[in-house]
Amino acid sequence: GKFPETRGIYEAMMTEIASQIEAGGYHLIFLSTRGDLWRQSLTERRVDGCLLITEADQAIVQVLEESRMPAVILNDTSTNPAIHCVQADDTNGCRAAMRHLMDLGHRRIAYFRRKGSSKEKHISITMRRETYVQVMREAGLSEYILTVDGEVDDFLNQTHTGPGGYTAVVLYSHTEVVKLYSAANARGLV
């Protein structure tokens, strides 16, 4: 079924996770961390385990620790060894994207993350940006390194000015692709 509080890649992941959980003879209960029902479900042991698809802030981690609930965090990290984490391979994913763009002949490649679009301190932001810079340096393209955390219009102004503009961009998130493409299309750039 559909998961109302998810979108994009999370909906597909949750659909597959639900399929696997149900195949194992378990039931999936989807709870928001916005209210207290999730906390009651854990502390009163109404559930056998917990899969988080949200940032694991300290309050959530504390409840998990106190309840001794088996837990997995999706797309985030935890310093608690009892809480398991599953993350995308941001480094190799960004490296593969950069290699693909370079194989297509692009050398002026920028990195863009729309300010305020995602959790400001999420580890993926740092890993993807650092990998972009590293790959550009390894390819001898340090002079073209441009990382922008800002608004779409500011990014387009910096990267598409005249014939020497950037020809490709690596974006932090799939949702940013739509916003950037729409703005570039409105300017006649695509």
Coordinates of N, CA and C in Angstrom, one line a residue:
G1 N 0.8 -1.2 0.0 CA 0.0 0.0 0.0 C 0.8 1.3 0.0
K2 N 0.2 2.4 0.1 CA 0.8 3.7 0.1 C 1.1 4.1 1.5
F3 N 2.2 4.8 1.7 CA 2.6 5.3 3.0 C 2.5 6.8 3.0
P4 N 1.5 7.3 3.7 CA 1.1 8.8 3.6 C 2.2 9.8 4.0
E5 N 3.1 9.4 4.9 CA 4.1 10.4 5.3 C 5.4 10.3 4.7
T6 N 5.5 9.5 3.6 CA 6.7 9.3 2.8 C 6.5 9.8 1.5
R7 N 7.7 10.1 0.8 CA 7.6 10.6 -0.6 C 8.9 10.2 -1.3
G8 N 8.8 10.2 -2.6 CA 10.0 9.9 -3.4 C 10.6 8.5 -3.1
I9 N 11.9 8.5 -2.8 CA 12.5 7.2 -2.6 C 12.0 6.4 -1.4
Y10 N 11.6 7.2 -0.4 CA 11.2 6.5 0.9 C 9.9 5.7 0.7
E11 N 9.0 6.1 -0.2 CA 7.8 5.3 -0.5 C 8.2 4.0 -1.1
A12 N 9.1 4.0 -2.0 CA 9.5 2.7 -2.6 C 10.2 1.8 -1.6
M13 N 11.1 2.4 -0.8 CA 11.8 1.6 0.3 C 10.8 1.0 1.3
M14 N 9.8 1.8 1.7 CA 8.9 1.3 2.7 C 8.0 0.3 2.1
T15 N 7.6 0.4 0.9 CA 6.8 -0.7 0.2 C 7.6 -2.0 0.2
E16 N 8.8 -2.0 -0.1 CA 9.6 -3.2 -0.1 C 9.9 -3.7 1.3
I17 N 10.1 -2.8 2.2 CA 10.3 -3.3 3.6 C 9.1 -3.9 4.1
A18 N 7.9 -3.3 3.9 CA 6.6 -3.9 4.3 C 6.4 -5.3 3.7
S19 N 6.8 -5.5 2.5 CA 6.7 -6.8 1.8 C 7.5 -7.8 2.5
Q20 N 8.8 -7.4 2.8 CA 9.7 -8.4 3.5 C 9.2 -8.7 4.9
I21 N 8.8 -7.7 5.6 CA 8.3 -7.9 7.0 C 7.1 -8.8 7.0
E22 N 6.1 -8.6 6.1 CA 4.9 -9.4 6.1 C 5.3 -10.8 5.6
A23 N 6.3 -11.0 4.7 CA 6.7 -12.3 4.3 C 7.3 -13.1 5.5
G24 N 7.9 -12.4 6.5 CA 8.4 -13.0 7.6 C 7.4 -13.3 8.7
G25 N 6.1 -13.0 8.5 CA 5.1 -13.3 9.4 C 4.8 -12.2 10.4
Y26 N 5.4 -11.0 10.2 CA 5.2 -9.9 11.1 C 4.2 -8.9 10.4
H27 N 3.7 -8.0 11.3 CA 2.9 -6.9 10.8 C 3.6 -5.6 10.9
L28 N 3.4 -4.7 9.9 CA 4.1 -3.4 10.0 C 3.1 -2.4 10.4
I29 N 3.4 -1.6 11.4 CA 2.6 -0.5 11.9 C 3.4 0.7 11.6
F30 N 2.8 1.6 10.9 CA 3.5 2.9 10.5 C 3.0 4.0 11.5
L31 N 3.9 4.5 12.3 CA 3.6 5.5 13.2 C 4.5 6.8 13.0
S32 N 3.9 7.9 13.2 CA 4.6 9.2 13.1 C 5.2 9.5 14.4
T33 N 6.4 10.1 14.4 CA 7.1 10.5 15.7 C 6.6 11.9 16.1
R34 N 5.6 12.4 15.4 CA 5.1 13.8 15.7 C 4.2 13.8 17.0
G35 N 3.6 12.7 17.3 CA 2.7 12.6 18.5 C 3.4 11.7 19.5
D36 N 2.6 11.1 20.4 CA 3.1 10.3 21.5 C 2.8 8.8 21.3
L37 N 2.0 8.4 20.3 CA 1.7 7.0 20.1 C 2.9 6.2 19.9
W38 N 3.9 6.7 19.1 CA 5.1 5.8 18.9 C 5.8 5.6 20.2
R39 N 5.9 6.6 21.1 CA 6.6 6.4 22.3 C 5.8 5.4 23.2
Q40 N 4.5 5.5 23.3 CA 3.7 4.5 24.1 C 3.9 3.1 23.5
S41 N 3.9 3.0 22.2 CA 4.0 1.7 21.6 C 5.3 1.0 21.9
L42 N 6.4 1.8 22.0 CA 7.7 1.3 22.4 C 7.8 1.0 23.9
T43 N 7.4 1.9 24.7 CA 7.6 1.7 26.1 C 6.6 0.7 26.7
E44 N 5.5 0.5 26.1 CA 4.5 -0.5 26.6 C 4.7 -1.8 25.8
R45 N 5.7 -1.9 25.0 CA 6.1 -3.1 24.3 C 4.9 -3.7 23.4
R46 N 4.2 -2.7 22.8 CA 3.2 -3.1 21.8 C 3.7 -3.5 20.5
V47 N 5.0 -3.3 20.3 CA 5.7 -3.7 19.0 C 7.0 -4.5 19.4
D48 N 7.5 -5.2 18.4 CA 8.6 -6.1 18.6 C 9.9 -5.4 18.1
G49 N 9.8 -4.3 17.3 CA 11.0 -3.7 16.8 C 10.6 -2.3 16.2
C50 N 11.6 -1.5 15.9 CA 11.4 -0.2 15.4 C 12.3 0.1 14.2
L51 N 11.7 0.6 13.1 CA 12.5 1.1 12.0 C 12.2 2.6 11.9
L52 N 13.2 3.4 12.0 CA 13.1 4.8 11.9 C 13.4 5.3 10.5
I53 N 12.6 6.1 9.9 CA 12.9 6.8 8.7 C 12.9 8.3 8.9
T54 N 13.4 8.7 10.0 CA 13.5 10.1 10.4 C 14.8 10.3 11.0
E55 N 15.2 11.5 11.2 CA 16.5 11.8 11.9 C 16.3 11.3 13.4
A56 N 17.3 10.6 13.8 CA 17.2 10.0 15.2 C 17.7 11.1 16.2
D57 N 16.8 12.0 16.6 CA 17.2 13.0 17.5 C 17.4 12.4 18.9
Q58 N 18.0 13.1 19.8 CA 18.3 12.5 21.1 C 17.1 12.0 21.9
A59 N 15.9 12.7 21.8 CA 14.7 12.2 22.5 C 14.3 10.8 22.0
I60 N 14.4 10.6 20.7 CA 14.0 9.3 20.1 C 15.0 8.2 20.5
V61 N 16.3 8.6 20.5 CA 17.3 7.6 20.9 C 17.2 7.2 22.3
Q62 N 16.8 8.2 23.2 CA 16.7 7.9 24.6 C 15.5 6.9 24.8
V63 N 14.4 7.1 24.1 CA 13.3 6.2 24.3 C 13.7 4.8 23.8
L64 N 14.4 4.7 22.7 CA 14.9 3.4 22.2 C 15.8 2.7 23.2
E65 N 16.7 3.5 23.8 CA 17.6 2.9 24.8 C 16.9 2.4 26.0
E66 N 16.0 3.3 26.5 CA 15.2 2.9 27.7 C 14.3 1.7 27.5
S67 N 13.8 1.6 26.3 CA 12.8 0.5 26.0 C 13.6 -0.8 25.6
R68 N 14.9 -0.7 25.3 CA 15.7 -1.8 24.9 C 15.1 -2.5 23.6
M69 N 14.4 -1.6 22.8 CA 13.7 -2.1 21.6 C 14.7 -2.3 20.5
P70 N 14.7 -3.4 19.8 CA 15.5 -3.6 18.6 C 15.2 -2.5 17.6
A71 N 16.2 -1.8 17.1 CA 15.9 -0.6 16.2 C 16.9 -0.5 15.1
V72 N 16.4 -0.1 14.0 CA 17.2 0.2 12.8 C 16.8 1.6 12.3
I73 N 17.8 2.5 12.1 CA 17.6 3.8 11.5 C 17.9 3.8 10.1
L74 N 17.0 4.2 9.3 CA 17.2 4.3 7.8 C 17.7 5.7 7.4
N75 N 18.9 5.7 6.8 CA 19.4 7.0 6.2 C 19.8 8.0 7.3
D76 N 20.4 7.5 8.4 CA 20.9 8.4 9.4 C 22.0 7.6 10.2
T77 N 22.6 8.2 11.1 CA 23.6 7.5 11.9 C 23.2 7.6 13.4
S78 N 23.9 6.7 14.2 CA 23.7 6.8 15.6 C 25.0 6.4 16.3
T79 N 25.3 7.0 17.4 CA 26.6 6.7 18.1 C 26.3 5.5 19.1
N80 N 25.1 5.1 19.2 CA 24.8 4.0 20.1 C 24.9 2.7 19.3
P81 N 25.8 1.8 19.8 CA 26.1 0.5 19.1 C 24.9 -0.4 19.1
A82 N 23.9 -0.2 20.0 CA 22.7 -1.1 20.0 C 21.7 -0.7 19.0
I83 N 21.9 0.5 18.3 CA 21.0 0.9 17.3 C 21.7 0.8 16.0
H84 N 21.1 -0.1 15.1 CA 21.7 -0.3 13.8 C 21.3 0.7 12.8
C85 N 22.1 1.0 11.8 CA 21.8 2.0 10.8 C 22.1 1.4 9.4
V86 N 21.2 1.8 8.5 CA 21.3 1.5 7.1 C 21.4 2.8 6.3
Q87 N 22.4 3.0 5.6 CA 22.6 4.2 4.8 C 22.9 3.9 3.4
A88 N 22.6 4.9 2.5 CA 23.1 4.8 1.1 C 24.6 5.0 1.1
D89 N 25.3 4.4 0.1 CA 26.7 4.6 0.0 C 26.9 6.0 -0.8
D90 N 26.8 7.0 0.0 CA 26.9 8.4 -0.6 C 28.2 8.6 -1.4
T91 N 29.3 8.1 -0.8 CA 30.6 8.3 -1.4 C 30.7 7.7 -2.8
N92 N 30.4 6.4 -2.9 CA 30.5 5.7 -4.2 C 29.4 6.1 -5.1
G93 N 28.2 6.5 -4.6 CA 27.1 7.0 -5.4 C 27.5 8.3 -6.1
C94 N 28.1 9.2 -5.3 CA 28.5 10.5 -5.9 C 29.6 10.3 -6.9
R95 N 30.6 9.4 -6.5 CA 31.7 9.1 -7.4 C 31.2 8.5 -8.7
A96 N 30.3 7.6 -8.7 CA 29.7 7.0 -9.9 C 29.0 8.1 -10.8
A97 N 28.3 9.0 -10.1 CA 27.6 10.1 -10.9 C 28.6 11.0 -11.5
M98 N 29.7 11.3 -10.8 CA 30.7 12.2 -11.3 C 31.4 11.5 -12.5
R99 N 31.8 10.2 -12.3 CA 32.4 9.5 -13.4 C 31.6 9.4 -14.7
H100 N 30.3 9.2 -14.5 CA 29.3 9.2 -15.6 C 29.3 10.6 -16.3
L101 N 29.3 11.7 -15.6 CA 29.3 13.0 -16.2 C 30.6 13.2 -16.9
M102 N 31.7 12.8 -16.4 CA 33.0 13.0 -17.0 C 33.1 12.1 -18.2
D103 N 32.6 10.9 -18.2 CA 32.6 10.0 -19.4 C 31.8 10.6 -20.5
L104 N 30.8 11.4 -20.2 CA 30.0 12.1 -21.2 C 30.7 13.4 -21.7
G105 N 31.9 13.7 -21.2 CA 32.7 14.8 -21.6 C 32.6 16.1 -20.8
H106 N 31.8 16.1 -19.7 CA 31.6 17.2 -18.9 C 32.9 17.4 -18.0
R107 N 33.4 18.7 -17.9 CA 34.5 19.0 -17.1 C 34.1 20.2 -16.1
R108 N 33.2 21.0 -16.5 CA 32.7 22.1 -15.7 C 31.5 21.6 -15.0
I109 N 31.7 21.0 -13.8 CA 30.6 20.3 -13.1 C 30.5 21.1 -11.7
A110 N 29.3 21.5 -11.4 CA 29.1 22.2 -10.1 C 28.3 21.3 -9.2
Y111 N 28.4 21.6 -7.9 CA 27.6 20.9 -6.9 C 26.6 21.9 -6.3
F112 N 25.4 21.4 -6.2 CA 24.3 22.3 -5.6 C 23.4 21.6 -4.6
R113 N 23.2 22.3 -3.5 CA 22.2 21.9 -2.5 C 21.4 23.2 -2.2
R114 N 20.1 23.1 -2.4 CA 19.3 24.2 -2.1 C 19.2 24.4 -0.6
K115 N 19.6 25.6 -0.1 CA 19.6 25.9 1.3 C 18.3 25.7 2.0
G116 N 18.3 25.0 3.1 CA 17.1 24.7 3.8 C 16.3 23.6 3.3
S117 N 16.8 22.9 2.2 CA 16.0 21.8 1.6 C 16.1 20.5 2.4
S118 N 17.1 20.3 3.2 CA 17.2 19.0 3.9 C 17.8 19.4 5.3
K119 N 17.9 18.3 6.1 CA 18.5 18.5 7.4 C 19.9 19.1 7.2
E120 N 20.1 20.2 7.8 CA 21.4 21.0 7.6 C 22.6 20.2 8.0
K121 N 22.5 19.3 9.0 CA 23.6 18.5 9.5 C 23.7 17.1 9.1
H122 N 22.8 16.7 8.2 CA 22.8 15.3 7.8 C 24.1 14.9 7.2
I123 N 24.6 13.7 7.5 CA 25.9 13.2 7.1 C 26.0 13.1 5.6
S124 N 24.9 12.8 4.9 CA 24.9 12.7 3.4 C 25.4 14.0 2.8
I125 N 25.0 15.1 3.3 CA 25.4 16.4 2.7 C 26.9 16.5 2.7
T126 N 27.5 16.3 3.8 CA 29.0 16.4 3.9 C 29.6 15.3 3.0
M127 N 29.2 14.1 3.0 CA 29.8 13.0 2.3 C 29.7 13.3 0.8
R128 N 28.6 13.7 0.3 CA 28.4 14.0 -1.2 C 29.3 15.2 -1.6
R129 N 29.2 16.2 -0.8 CA 30.0 17.4 -1.2 C 31.5 17.1 -1.2
E130 N 32.0 16.4 -0.1 CA 33.4 16.1 -0.1 C 33.8 15.2 -1.2
T131 N 33.0 14.2 -1.6 CA 33.3 13.3 -2.7 C 33.3 14.1 -4.0
Y132 N 32.4 15.0 -4.2 CA 32.4 15.9 -5.4 C 33.8 16.6 -5.5
V133 N 34.2 17.3 -4.4 CA 35.5 18.0 -4.4 C 36.6 17.1 -4.7
Q134 N 36.6 15.9 -4.1 CA 37.7 15.0 -4.2 C 37.8 14.5 -5.7
V135 N 36.7 14.1 -6.3 CA 36.7 13.6 -7.6 C 37.2 14.7 -8.6
M136 N 36.7 15.9 -8.4 CA 37.2 17.0 -9.3 C 38.7 17.2 -9.2
R137 N 39.2 17.1 -8.0 CA 40.7 17.3 -7.8 C 41.4 16.1 -8.4
E138 N 40.9 14.9 -8.2 CA 41.6 13.7 -8.8 C 41.6 13.8 -10.3
A139 N 40.6 14.5 -10.9 CA 40.5 14.6 -12.4 C 41.3 15.8 -12.9
G140 N 42.0 16.5 -12.0 CA 42.7 17.7 -12.4 C 41.8 18.9 -12.7
L141 N 40.7 18.9 -12.1 CA 39.7 20.0 -12.5 C 39.4 20.9 -11.3
S142 N 40.4 21.1 -10.4 CA 40.3 21.9 -9.2 C 39.8 23.4 -9.6
E143 N 40.2 23.9 -10.7 CA 39.9 25.3 -11.1 C 38.4 25.4 -11.3
Y144 N 37.7 24.3 -11.5 CA 36.2 24.4 -11.8 C 35.4 24.0 -10.6
I145 N 36.0 23.7 -9.5 CA 35.2 23.3 -8.3 C 34.3 24.4 -7.9
L146 N 33.0 24.2 -7.8 CA 32.0 25.2 -7.3 C 31.0 24.4 -6.5
T147 N 30.9 24.7 -5.2 CA 29.8 24.1 -4.4 C 29.0 25.3 -4.0
V148 N 27.7 25.1 -4.1 CA 26.7 26.2 -3.8 C 25.6 25.6 -2.9
D149 N 25.5 26.2 -1.7 CA 24.4 26.0 -0.8 C 23.6 27.3 -0.8
G150 N 22.5 27.3 -1.6 CA 21.8 28.5 -1.7 C 20.5 28.3 -2.4
E151 N 20.0 29.4 -3.0 CA 18.8 29.4 -3.8 C 19.0 29.0 -5.2
V152 N 18.0 28.5 -5.9 CA 18.1 28.0 -7.3 C 18.5 29.2 -8.2
D153 N 17.9 30.3 -8.1 CA 18.2 31.5 -8.9 C 19.7 31.9 -8.7
D154 N 20.2 31.9 -7.5 CA 21.5 32.3 -7.2 C 22.5 31.3 -7.9
F155 N 22.1 30.0 -7.8 CA 23.0 29.0 -8.4 C 23.0 29.2 -9.9
L156 N 21.9 29.4 -10.5 CA 21.8 29.6 -12.0 C 22.6 30.8 -12.4
N157 N 22.6 31.9 -11.7 CA 23.3 33.1 -12.0 C 24.8 32.8 -11.9
Q158 N 25.3 32.0 -11.0 CA 26.7 31.7 -10.8 C 27.2 30.7 -11.9
T159 N 26.4 29.8 -12.4 CA 26.9 28.7 -13.2 C 26.6 28.9 -14.7
H160 N 25.6 29.7 -15.1 CA 25.2 29.8 -16.5 C 25.3 31.2 -17.0
T161 N 26.5 31.7 -16.9 CA 26.8 33.1 -17.4 C 27.7 33.0 -18.6
G162 N 27.1 33.0 -19.8 CA 27.9 33.1 -21.0 C 28.4 31.7 -21.4
P163 N 29.3 31.7 -22.4 CA 29.7 30.4 -23.0 C 30.6 29.6 -22.1
G164 N 31.2 30.2 -21.1 CA 32.1 29.5 -20.2 C 31.4 28.9 -19.0
G165 N 30.1 28.8 -19.1 CA 29.3 28.3 -17.9 C 29.4 26.8 -17.7
Y166 N 28.9 26.4 -16.6 CA 29.0 25.0 -16.2 C 28.0 24.2 -17.1
T167 N 28.4 22.9 -17.4 CA 27.7 22.1 -18.3 C 26.9 21.0 -17.6
A168 N 27.2 20.8 -16.3 CA 26.6 19.7 -15.5 C 26.6 20.1 -14.1
V169 N 25.7 19.4 -13.4 CA 25.5 19.7 -11.9 C 25.2 18.4 -11.2
V170 N 25.8 18.3 -10.0 CA 25.5 17.2 -9.1 C 24.7 17.8 -8.0
L171 N 23.5 17.3 -7.8 CA 22.6 17.9 -6.8 C 22.6 17.0 -5.5
Y172 N 22.3 17.6 -4.4 CA 22.2 16.8 -3.2 C 21.0 15.8 -3.2
S173 N 19.9 16.2 -3.7 CA 18.7 15.4 -3.5 C 17.9 15.4 -4.8
H174 N 17.1 14.3 -5.0 CA 16.3 14.1 -6.1 C 15.2 15.2 -6.2
T175 N 14.7 15.7 -5.0 CA 13.7 16.7 -5.0 C 14.2 18.1 -5.6
E176 N 15.5 18.3 -5.4 CA 16.2 19.5 -5.9 C 16.3 19.5 -7.5
V177 N 16.3 18.3 -8.0 CA 16.4 18.2 -9.5 C 15.2 18.9 -10.1
V178 N 14.0 18.6 -9.6 CA 12.8 19.1 -10.2 C 12.8 20.7 -10.1
K179 N 13.2 21.2 -8.9 CA 13.2 22.6 -8.8 C 14.2 23.3 -9.7
L180 N 15.4 22.7 -9.8 CA 16.4 23.3 -10.6 C 16.1 23.2 -12.1
Y181 N 15.5 22.1 -12.5 CA 15.2 21.9 -13.9 C 14.1 22.9 -14.3
S182 N 13.1 23.0 -13.4 CA 12.0 24.0 -13.7 C 12.5 25.4 -13.9
A183 N 13.4 25.8 -13.0 CA 13.9 27.2 -13.0 C 14.8 27.3 -14.3
A184 N 15.6 26.3 -14.6 CA 16.5 26.4 -15.8 C 15.6 26.4 -17.1
N185 N 14.6 25.6 -17.1 CA 13.6 25.6 -18.2 C 13.0 27.0 -18.4
A186 N 12.6 27.6 -17.3 CA 11.9 28.9 -17.4 C 12.9 30.0 -18.0
R187 N 14.2 29.8 -17.8 CA 15.2 30.7 -18.3 C 15.6 30.3 -19.8
G188 N 15.1 29.2 -20.2 CA 15.5 28.7 -21.6 C 16.8 28.0 -21.6
L189 N 17.3 27.5 -20.5 CA 18.6 26.9 -20.4 C 18.5 25.4 -20.8
V190 N 17.4 24.8 -20.8 CA 17.2 23.4 -21.1 C 16.2 23.2 -22.3

